[in-house]
Each structure stands twice: as structure tokens, then as C-alpha cells.
RNA sequence: GGCCCGGUAGUUCAGAUGGUUAGAACGCUAGCCUGUCACGCUAGAGGCCGAGGGUUCGAGUCCCUUCCAGGUCGCCA
């Protein structure tokens, strides 16, 4: 770090440096002018140190120090001294020393900033994004960026040591018919034609396997033109990995060890190996989601068989029209929620299309429930037994189409854990979700779509029913989940062009359309394709987990707002007439 | 596209029922102050109440439209 403008960095100085003459450069955190004595807290990336300007030490520096304001950029030279007893500040690491300034150079002045550089300063997010360079001066933000750097370094080292090669793939590429909406880029040279920005380098990494590169990875930007969420940005980063001559076990083995290494090196946290496996079906049945948070209980139980013929029409109708009735037992919550709060939870599940939320509050010698009058004694006892109901418990029941029941109860579980603070941020429960369905039925398009992507291989024993019972086919796909967050996912790919064509057929792609969209891949597959598969992790989400952040914008240096704009650069902006002309684009007037 | 919440000083916010000159804290400016560290004291400046329209004698406040920011459903792995 030593340069002509500094001998040390602020935060790294300590008692060991006492008596040394040092040169420091940084920003003014704060100035305290006592009249005959001026204190300045000087900040750089490494930390903060107090500088004293004293007329008796150097009058010229002292006089100049009157001009100092917050966020001025300074170089100071002085001697590291031990602070006297009673003058120490235990709230900063360098609080037992200070620099007696012998020389001051003001490298630059600063306007009064709209953001005070302090981790605890409360600010509207739009101000933070507009003045992102100031927001990024905060130690907390700098720490996140440094952890992000450290994580990618560990990943690169880990993969390099195991023979992986980082290869760049195009950003200007071809649109993909399945999956998210593509960002489009017009071609000037071929007017009317457009590139798409990649949603992921999926096809290229498979082609690289055909090329014999064997083990590929890339830490790469991906683009999806969809709406934002607290954990979603239109451009984000993937750790993209592909390997040849492997099966699912090989992929999970090598990748879970990479995650273990990241957590060990960054957090000193030991993830027990091997990481637990759970099938998709089990995850849905027990947690109502394919990314369960297994740090707490409240698991789903199936009541369908008990209430099939019950008097309560809401239940029996749901069952008879092909749905199900399921419940969770909020252990020990019978006294924790008021009637009003329970009603609010009923409103909560309506967000997920549930029509209502039934509940049974088990008292010491009675039962309180709005639905008990519709249920027989036997049905009630059976429900309580299957739910392992004890006095003090509160059982929540949802009856509907099974997917809605899963959604509503799965989300209710999370809501309850939030309200009851059941989870500990320093605990990490990893698991692999396996045996995903290969396909899901798209009600709008009235056809099957690939749950992962169209190149995912079915499980061998299910290939025979691919065309007769598509919804029963399981995929060689796997997701890595931690604390209810999907960190990454991947699959073994189809490497046989016959099976691939069958797959397109099931997806309702004509042979012509498949060749128009993916012809280059199908053609490549005819020239000797090794069995291959891979995985991709969301780097941003990984960093969120590592830094205990719940906002993806905080782990990206220059993120976008919900409106897809960058408040700092004011992108996107209206294109100039000449540029549009050049591109052959006519912009429609909007009302 | 739907739903919810917000927009008042540089910043964070307060402004019941519409009613004189729109407040506070922090920050900022000036002066005083030699051991402060959220320094202290004194004085001061600072507002298109997001924008447009409407109702009204009168709108920060009520109504409509719109823009911006956040959360969420749809969408998206």
C-alpha cells in the first residue's frame, strides 16, 4: 500500500508504531475544532485514526487545518503517539494512538455531502443509489465488496486447482425461446436483427464440452428482463460450471466442497459433509417449497384422507376436485396469537391464492376452532393425532388445489418463523434438492415447459414414460439450498440427439422450430458429445448469505432500481434520433 | 399488469378535524473555545410540502391524473 502519498494505512496502525513518523492519506470523517486545538478523524479503506493539529507542533499545518471540512481529501505527515490516560477512545481500534500532525496537504475539497459516511446512518435508498460513490465509502459497504472479492478469489483458486478453465462466452448472442424475457440489442450492420444478452451461458458451456474442454467455469454477468425483487436484479452474476464424463454425484461432490471452502475461509464456519439430500417430492410434502428453510419445524402434514368425506364442504370439495387438505402445527403458539393476529394470517395466505385459513387452538381440556362444529369427534381426534397436537398448540389448515396448499402453508411457515424469530442468522442448513420434475404444465400456453431448461436429462428409469406420462418424469437436476434460499442449481444434460429431439417434441417444438432455435447445438451434438452436466450458483445471493444482507442491492456495487434505472448514471436514456436512424429503429409514440 | 406503503429544509422526520408567518433534530455557515472523539456554547441561513389538474373564500392536508422510490403477487430459477 506504500506510495508517495502514504507510508501506512489508517486502520492498520497500532501501539507497535508508536514513535514512527508516518504519512497518511484519506478522507475527513469528522473535524472537531476546539479553538487552539483541532482534531480530525482521517478515514481510508482500512479504518479511522485521529489526527491532532496543534499550534505548538506545527503552526502552518494548524492554520491550514481550519479550512478542513467533512470528506476533504488530505495527506498528513506526523508522529504516531500514545494517547494519555483518559484521552483514549475505546470505540475505534486505533483509539489508543493518534498522529501529531507536522504537515498537512489538502489534496481536494468536498461539497457538503448528502450522505454522512456512517454505517448506522438511516437514508432513503434512492439517495444512496444516486450518490452511490458516497454510500460505498461506508465501511459496511466496503466490507461487502471485499468479501465479494475474497469469495470469487477462493472460487477461482478452488476450481483452478481441480483443472477447471475459465473461458469467456459472448454477451451479444441469440435469444432463447424458453425461460425469462431477453434483453435485446439491435444490430447496426444487419438492420432489423437483434442480439440478445445471455440469461446464462448455458448453450456455450455445453458446446465447450463438445469441444473437449472437459472442465469449464466462468464468473459471469447474466441478464434477465424481468421485474425486480429484494433478491433479484436484471443483471446479476453467476458462478457457471460445466464438466464432462460425470454423473450427479460427481457434480455434487465437487461443488459442495467448494461451498464448504468458501464458508470456512470467509466465516470460519464448518459445514458438515456430505450435505443432506432431499427429493423434490419430500421437500414439497414436508415444507411446501422446493427451497425449504430447515432451521425450524412446523412441517406440513397431509390431512386429505381424514377429511375426504367430512361435513365441512370447504375440505371435502377441495379433496373431491383433486386438491388436498394440509396443515402445520405451530407448536406452543396457542397463546401467542390473538384472534386478530390469526385473522391477519388468514389475509396473509390469501396473497398466495388460498381462500382461507382454518385453525384449531388446542386448550388444556377443550378445543377452540371455528370449524370444529363441522367435524366429527373422530375426525378432530385424527387430525390432532396426525399433527401431534398437544395443549398449547395452534394448528393451521389450508384446503385447495395442492399447489396452492403448498404455497400458502410454505409461506405461512416462513411468516411464522419471522414473527416468532425462530431462526438464527449464524446457523446454515444446507441441502441438495434432487429428482425435480423434468416438466411442468403451463396453463397459459397449454403445453409442457422445461422446469430447469430443455437440455436437462430425465432420470434413466423414467425415459420410457417421457412421451406417455410427461408429468411423471423426474430430471437429473439438483438445487443447492441454504436457509430457504436457492443458492444454485444444475443438471446432467442430454447428450444424445435422439433423446434431445424427443424432449423438444414433448415441449411442443416442431423439428423445424427446434432446429431454428437450437440447430447449432443439435448439430454439434452429432459430432461426438461426451456425457456432461453442470451447475450455476447465484454469486449475489451467495454474498448476501455470507454477509447477512437481505437486500441484493447491497452486494452489487452499482445496482438498478425497481424501474430498471441506475439513479447515478440516469440510464437508460432516450436515444438520439441519429442513432435510431443508424439502427433502422422507429420508436412508437407512447401516450 | 394487480395490491400495499411512502414522497414536507442538505438528511431523517412531525405536521387530528382544510384556517394566520410550515416545525424539530442532525447537518450547514459565522463567532468563541488547548484534550475532543456524536466536542461544547452563541448567533444565523436554509422550503415550488414530487409534478399537473380539480373542489373550496382558503389545500402540505380532500379528490383525480401522473412521476419517483420501496415491498409483494404475477413474471423470473
Coordinates of C-alpha atoms in Angstrom, one line a residue, chain A residues 206-214 244-245 494-497 520-532:
Chain A
X206 CA -22.3 -27.3 -23.3
X207 CA -20.7 -26.6 -26.6
X208 CA -17.4 -26.2 -24.8
X209 CA -17.9 -29.7 -23.5
X210 CA -18.3 -30.9 -27.1
X211 CA -15.0 -29.1 -27.8
X212 CA -13.4 -31.2 -25.2
X213 CA -12.6 -28.5 -22.7
X214 CA -13.7 -31.0 -20.1
X244 CA -17.6 -33.8 -18.8
X245 CA -17.6 -37.5 -18.0
X494 CA -29.0 -34.7 -22.6
X495 CA -26.1 -35.6 -24.8
X496 CA -27.9 -37.9 -27.2
X497 CA -29.5 -36.1 -30.1
X520 CA -26.1 -25.2 -33.8
X521 CA -26.4 -27.2 -30.6
X522 CA -28.2 -30.2 -32.2
X523 CA -25.6 -30.1 -35.0
X524 CA -22.8 -30.0 -32.5
X525 CA -24.2 -33.0 -30.7
X526 CA -23.8 -35.1 -33.8
X527 CA -20.0 -34.9 -33.7
X528 CA -19.2 -36.8 -30.6
X529 CA -20.6 -35.4 -27.4
X530 CA -19.3 -36.5 -24.0
X531 CA -21.8 -37.0 -21.2
X532 CA -21.8 -33.8 -19.3

